[in-house]
DNA sequence: CCTATCTATAATATTTATTATTACAGTATA
DNA sequence: TATACTGTAATAATAAATATTATAGATAGG
């Protein structure tokens, strides 16, 4: 699974915990232990999909604009990782009936798999994740 | 998605089409356009799980021993790629409540996602894939 | 019993994908 | 106008996937 997806969940969870102030990419990056530029790239996708707003300049950063209870993991998946389930099969041998057709067959199957996965991911919202994090035994 | 999974499907589909004779790793590799050693490594997993038998020496190779109508894509997934859905999240910052707990939370969610995916993959058998391949428009 | 053809598997090399880093332009604030 | 941010492209470094090489062992046929 694409790690943009989990980074997006991580970031939105942090933002949901600080709904009243901007969080910088540096602060989020320190929580997730990745480079701030990577956070900005992922959050740029989320901004383009309207989940968050960003502000440049001093005191700027990112802030959650939607209700975390309304944002499902499927919404996030679609924004950051759509198609990630598809296997990148190498070009097979067109001279063979299996090689020639396997790609299309697998493509159809994995399209269905992604839709099916969607039904599962729709059950979880960022609010749920925030609650899970708060209720974990080894909490902060 | 792990390509061992799709290579296994590809290989078993070929074997299902030749139920009466051994197929060599070289022949399968040529259909899938990968290296024969890779085919042997994947098929070694399938053999250990009892899907196929192999025979060394001249005229040896691999042969399907089960009924293709009884082997689902979920069976194959479990044999070749279990856990592949789990994201490899980097170690996050233990000093942060989100960083400290995100890994466990995501792990639980993805365990559930894999189980859910299983329900979908159980619907497809190798026999189905063989039929799809035979019915594709741009067939051999 | 020798040779050719195959699997099994480990070790290494190569390629590709992911991630980090650097760089720089732009924006807002004080 | 100095400082602290985002946005994004370009490049470098690292990690993962895949191919290749190597070697041992099995089997069939001459």
Coordinates of C-alpha atoms (C1' of nucleotides) in Angstrom, one line a residue:
Chain A
X1 CA 0.0 0.0 0.0
X2 CA 1.2 3.4 -1.0
X3 CA 2.6 5.3 1.9
X4 CA 1.2 8.6 0.7
X5 CA -2.1 7.2 2.0
X6 CA -0.8 6.6 5.5
X7 CA 1.0 9.9 5.6
X8 CA -2.2 11.6 4.7
X9 CA -4.0 9.8 7.5
X10 CA -1.3 10.7 9.9
X11 CA -1.3 14.4 8.9
X12 CA -5.0 14.7 9.0
X13 CA -5.1 13.1 12.4
X14 CA -2.7 15.7 13.7
X15 CA -4.7 18.5 12.1
X16 CA -7.9 17.1 13.6
X17 CA -6.3 17.4 17.0
X18 CA -5.4 21.0 16.5
X19 CA -8.5 22.4 14.8
X20 CA -7.9 26.0 15.9
X21 CA -4.4 26.7 14.7
X22 CA -2.1 26.2 11.7
X23 CA 0.3 23.3 11.8
X24 CA 3.5 23.6 9.8
X25 CA 4.9 20.9 7.5
X26 CA 8.0 20.8 9.8
X27 CA 5.9 20.0 12.8
X28 CA 3.9 17.3 11.0
X29 CA 7.1 15.9 9.5
X30 CA 8.7 15.5 12.9
X31 CA 5.7 13.5 14.1
X32 CA 5.8 11.2 11.1
X33 CA 9.6 11.1 10.8
X34 CA 9.7 12.1 7.2
X35 CA 11.0 15.0 5.2
X36 CA 8.9 18.2 5.4
X37 CA 8.9 18.5 1.6
X38 CA 7.1 15.1 1.4
X39 CA 4.5 16.3 3.8
X40 CA 4.0 19.4 1.7
X41 CA 3.6 17.3 -1.4
X42 CA 1.0 15.0 0.2
X43 CA -0.9 17.9 1.8
X44 CA -0.8 19.6 -1.5
X45 CA -3.0 16.8 -2.9
X46 CA -5.3 17.0 0.1
X47 CA -5.6 20.8 -0.4
X48 CA -6.5 20.4 -4.0
X49 CA -9.3 18.0 -3.0
X50 CA -10.6 20.5 -0.4
X51 CA -9.9 18.6 2.8
X52 CA -7.6 21.3 4.2
X53 CA -6.4 24.8 3.7
X54 CA -2.9 26.1 3.7
X55 CA -1.4 29.5 4.3
X56 CA 2.0 30.7 3.3
X57 CA 4.3 33.1 5.2
X58 CA 5.0 33.5 8.9
X59 CA 2.5 31.7 11.1
X60 CA 1.3 29.8 8.1
X61 CA 0.8 26.1 7.7
X62 CA -2.1 23.7 7.3
X63 CA -5.6 23.5 8.9
X64 CA -8.4 21.1 8.6
X65 CA -11.5 22.7 7.0
X66 CA -13.9 19.8 6.9
X67 CA -15.5 17.9 9.8
X68 CA -13.2 15.0 10.6
X69 CA -16.3 12.9 11.2
X70 CA -17.2 13.4 7.5
X71 CA -13.9 12.5 6.0
X72 CA -13.5 8.7 5.4
X73 CA -10.4 6.8 4.7
X74 CA -11.8 6.1 1.2
X75 CA -12.0 9.8 0.5
X76 CA -8.3 10.0 1.4
X77 CA -7.4 7.0 -0.6
X78 CA -9.0 8.4 -3.7
X79 CA -7.3 11.7 -3.2
X80 CA -3.8 10.3 -2.6
X81 CA -3.5 6.7 -3.9
X82 CA -6.2 5.8 -6.4
X83 CA -5.0 2.9 -8.5
X84 CA -2.4 1.9 -6.0
X85 CA -3.9 -1.6 -5.8
X86 CA -3.3 -2.3 -9.5
X87 CA -0.3 -4.5 -9.9
X88 CA 2.4 -3.2 -12.3
X89 CA 2.6 -6.3 -14.3
X90 CA 5.4 -6.4 -16.9
X91 CA 4.4 -6.5 -20.5
X92 CA 3.8 -10.2 -21.1
X93 CA 4.2 -12.1 -24.3
X94 CA 1.6 -11.2 -26.9
X95 CA 2.3 -14.4 -28.8
X96 CA 0.7 -16.4 -26.0
X97 CA -3.0 -16.4 -25.3
X98 CA -2.4 -16.0 -21.6
X99 CA 0.3 -13.4 -21.9
X100 CA -1.8 -11.5 -24.4
X101 CA -4.9 -11.3 -22.2
X102 CA -3.8 -11.6 -18.6
X103 CA -3.2 -7.8 -18.3
X104 CA -6.7 -6.9 -19.2
X105 CA -8.2 -9.7 -17.0
X106 CA -6.1 -8.6 -14.0
X107 CA -7.0 -5.0 -14.6
X108 CA -10.7 -5.8 -14.4
X109 CA -10.3 -7.9 -11.3
X110 CA -8.2 -5.2 -9.5
X111 CA -10.6 -2.5 -10.5
X112 CA -13.3 -4.5 -8.7
X113 CA -11.0 -5.2 -5.8
X114 CA -10.4 -1.4 -5.3
X115 CA -14.1 -0.7 -5.4
X116 CA -14.7 -3.5 -2.8
X117 CA -11.9 -2.1 -0.6
X118 CA -13.7 1.2 -0.8
X119 CA -16.7 -0.2 0.9
X120 CA -14.4 -1.1 3.9
X121 CA -12.5 2.1 3.9
X122 CA -15.7 4.1 3.9
X123 CA -16.5 2.8 7.4
X124 CA -13.6 4.7 9.0
X125 CA -13.4 8.4 9.4
X126 CA -10.6 10.6 10.7
X127 CA -12.7 11.1 13.8
X128 CA -12.5 7.3 14.3
X129 CA -8.8 7.4 13.9
X130 CA -8.4 10.2 16.4
X131 CA -10.4 8.2 18.9
X132 CA -8.4 5.1 18.3
X133 CA -5.2 7.0 18.8
X134 CA -6.5 8.5 22.0
X135 CA -7.6 5.1 23.3
X136 CA -4.4 3.2 22.5
X137 CA -2.8 1.9 25.7
X138 CA 0.7 3.2 25.1
X139 CA -0.5 6.7 24.7
X140 CA 1.5 9.8 25.0
Chain B
X1 CA 0.1 -5.1 -5.1
X2 CA 2.8 -7.6 -5.0
X3 CA 3.6 -9.0 -8.4
X4 CA 4.3 -12.5 -7.0
X5 CA 0.5 -12.7 -6.8
X6 CA -0.1 -11.9 -10.5
X7 CA 2.8 -14.1 -11.6
X8 CA 1.2 -16.9 -9.6
X9 CA -2.1 -16.3 -11.3
X10 CA -0.5 -16.2 -14.7
X11 CA 1.4 -19.4 -14.1
X12 CA -1.5 -21.3 -12.7
X13 CA -3.7 -20.2 -15.7
X14 CA -1.1 -21.6 -18.1
X15 CA -0.9 -24.8 -16.1
X16 CA -4.7 -25.1 -16.1
X17 CA -4.6 -24.9 -19.9
X18 CA -2.2 -27.8 -20.0
X19 CA -3.5 -30.2 -17.4
X20 CA -1.9 -33.3 -19.0
X21 CA 1.7 -32.4 -19.3
X22 CA 4.5 -30.7 -17.4
X23 CA 5.3 -27.1 -18.2
X24 CA 8.8 -25.9 -17.7
X25 CA 9.8 -22.7 -15.8
X26 CA 11.3 -21.5 -19.1
X27 CA 8.1 -21.8 -21.0
X28 CA 6.1 -20.0 -18.3
X29 CA 8.8 -17.3 -18.0
X30 CA 8.5 -16.7 -21.8
X31 CA 4.8 -16.2 -21.5
X32 CA 5.1 -13.8 -18.5
X33 CA 8.3 -12.1 -19.8
X34 CA 10.2 -12.6 -16.6
X35 CA 13.2 -14.6 -15.6
X36 CA 12.8 -18.4 -15.2
X37 CA 14.3 -18.3 -11.7
X38 CA 11.6 -16.0 -10.6
X39 CA 8.9 -18.3 -11.9
X40 CA 10.6 -21.2 -10.0
X41 CA 10.6 -19.1 -6.8
X42 CA 7.0 -18.3 -7.1
X43 CA 6.0 -21.8 -8.1
X44 CA 8.0 -23.1 -5.2
X45 CA 5.6 -21.3 -2.9
X46 CA 2.6 -22.7 -4.7
X47 CA 4.1 -26.2 -4.5
X48 CA 4.7 -25.9 -0.7
X49 CA 1.0 -25.0 -0.4
X50 CA 0.0 -28.0 -2.5
X51 CA -1.5 -26.3 -5.5
X52 CA 1.0 -27.9 -7.9
X53 CA 3.6 -30.6 -8.2
X54 CA 7.0 -30.3 -9.7
X55 CA 9.4 -32.8 -11.2
X56 CA 13.1 -32.4 -11.8
X57 CA 15.1 -33.7 -14.7
X58 CA 14.4 -34.1 -18.4
X59 CA 10.8 -33.7 -19.2
X60 CA 10.2 -32.3 -15.8
X61 CA 8.4 -29.1 -14.9
X62 CA 5.2 -28.1 -13.1
X63 CA 1.7 -29.5 -13.2
X64 CA -1.6 -28.4 -11.6
X65 CA -2.8 -31.0 -9.1
X66 CA -5.9 -29.4 -7.9
X67 CA -9.2 -28.6 -9.7
X68 CA -8.8 -25.1 -11.1
X69 CA -12.5 -24.5 -10.2
X70 CA -11.6 -25.0 -6.5
X71 CA -8.6 -22.6 -6.3
X72 CA -9.6 -19.1 -5.6
X73 CA -7.5 -15.9 -6.0
X74 CA -7.7 -15.6 -2.2
X75 CA -6.0 -19.0 -1.8
X76 CA -3.3 -17.8 -4.1
X77 CA -3.0 -14.4 -2.4
X78 CA -2.5 -16.1 1.0
X79 CA 0.1 -18.4 -0.4
X80 CA 2.2 -15.7 -2.1
X81 CA 1.4 -12.3 -0.8
X82 CA -0.2 -12.3 2.6
X83 CA 0.4 -9.0 4.4
X84 CA 1.2 -7.2 1.1
X85 CA -1.5 -4.7 1.8
X86 CA 0.1 -3.5 5.0
X87 CA 1.8 -0.2 4.4
X88 CA 5.4 -0.1 5.4
X89 CA 5.2 3.1 7.5
X90 CA 8.5 4.5 8.7
X91 CA 9.0 4.5 12.5
X92 CA 7.2 7.6 13.6
X93 CA 8.0 9.8 16.5
X94 CA 7.3 8.1 19.8
X95 CA 7.2 11.5 21.6
X96 CA 4.0 12.4 19.8
X97 CA 0.7 10.8 20.6
X98 CA -0.1 10.4 17.0
X99 CA 3.3 9.2 16.0
X100 CA 3.4 6.7 18.9
X101 CA 0.1 5.1 18.1
X102 CA -0.5 5.5 14.4
X103 CA 1.4 2.4 13.5
X104 CA -0.8 0.1 15.7
X105 CA -4.0 1.9 14.5
X106 CA -3.1 1.5 10.8
X107 CA -2.0 -2.1 11.4
X108 CA -5.5 -3.0 12.7
X109 CA -7.2 -1.2 9.9
X110 CA -5.2 -2.9 7.2
X111 CA -5.6 -6.3 8.8
X112 CA -9.3 -5.7 8.4
X113 CA -8.9 -4.4 4.9
X114 CA -7.0 -7.6 3.9
X115 CA -9.8 -9.8 5.3
X116 CA -12.3 -7.7 3.5
X117 CA -10.4 -8.0 0.3
X118 CA -10.4 -11.8 0.9
X119 CA -14.2 -11.8 0.5
X120 CA -13.8 -10.3 -3.0
X121 CA -10.9 -12.6 -4.1
X122 CA -12.8 -15.7 -3.0
X123 CA -15.3 -15.0 -5.7
X124 CA -12.7 -15.7 -8.5
X125 CA -11.2 -19.1 -9.3
X126 CA -8.5 -20.0 -11.7
X127 CA -11.2 -21.6 -13.8
X128 CA -12.8 -18.1 -14.0
X129 CA -9.6 -16.6 -15.1
X130 CA -9.1 -19.2 -17.8
X131 CA -12.5 -18.5 -19.1
X132 CA -11.9 -14.7 -19.1
X133 CA -8.7 -15.2 -21.0
X134 CA -10.4 -17.4 -23.6
X135 CA -13.2 -14.9 -24.0
X136 CA -11.1 -11.8 -24.3
X137 CA -11.6 -10.2 -27.8
X138 CA -8.0 -9.9 -28.7
X139 CA -7.3 -13.5 -28.2
X140 CA -4.5 -15.5 -29.5
Chain C
dC1 C1' 27.0 -44.5 -17.1
dC2 C1' 27.2 -40.4 -19.5
dT3 C1' 24.8 -36.4 -21.2
dA4 C1' 21.1 -33.3 -21.7
dT5 C1' 17.4 -31.2 -19.4
dC6 C1' 15.1 -30.0 -15.8
dT7 C1' 14.2 -28.1 -10.6
dA8 C1' 15.9 -25.8 -6.0
dT9 C1' 18.0 -22.4 -4.0
dA10 C1' 21.6 -19.1 -2.6
dA11 C1' 24.4 -15.2 -3.7
dT12 C1' 25.2 -11.3 -6.3
dA13 C1' 24.3 -7.6 -9.7
dT14 C1' 21.2 -4.6 -11.9
dT15 C1' 17.3 -1.9 -12.4
dT16 C1' 13.5 0.6 -10.8
dA17 C1' 10.8 2.9 -7.3
dT18 C1' 10.7 5.5 -3.2
dT19 C1' 12.2 8.9 -0.3
dA20 C1' 15.3 12.7 1.0
dT21 C1' 17.6 16.7 -0.1
dT22 C1' 18.6 21.0 -2.2
dA23 C1' 17.2 25.0 -4.5
dC24 C1' 14.5 28.8 -5.4
dA25 C1' 10.3 31.5 -6.2
dG26 C1' 6.4 33.3 -3.9
dT27 C1' 3.5 34.9 0.2
dA28 C1' 2.4 36.7 4.6
dT29 C1' 3.7 38.9 9.0
dA30 C1' 5.8 41.8 12.1
Chain D
dT1 C1' 12.8 44.3 4.8
dA2 C1' 14.0 40.2 7.6
dT3 C1' 11.9 36.0 8.9
dA4 C1' 9.1 32.1 8.5
dC5 C1' 6.3 29.8 6.0
dT6 C1' 4.2 27.1 1.4
dG7 C1' 4.8 25.3 -3.6
dT8 C1' 7.2 22.9 -6.7
dA9 C1' 10.9 21.2 -9.6
dA10 C1' 15.3 19.1 -9.9
dT11 C1' 18.6 16.1 -8.2
dA12 C1' 20.7 12.7 -4.9
dA13 C1' 20.5 8.9 -2.0
dT14 C1' 18.4 4.8 -0.4
dA15 C1' 15.6 0.8 -0.5
dA16 C1' 13.0 -2.7 -2.9
dA17 C1' 12.2 -5.5 -6.8
dT18 C1' 14.0 -8.1 -10.3
dA19 C1' 17.5 -10.4 -13.1
dT20 C1' 21.5 -12.9 -13.4
dT21 C1' 24.9 -16.2 -12.2
dA22 C1' 26.3 -20.2 -9.9
dT23 C1' 26.0 -24.7 -8.1
dA24 C1' 23.9 -28.9 -6.5
dG25 C1' 20.7 -32.5 -7.3
dA26 C1' 17.1 -35.3 -10.0
dT27 C1' 15.5 -37.8 -14.0
dA28 C1' 15.2 -39.7 -18.6
dG29 C1' 17.2 -41.5 -22.8
dG30 C1' 20.8 -43.1 -25.5

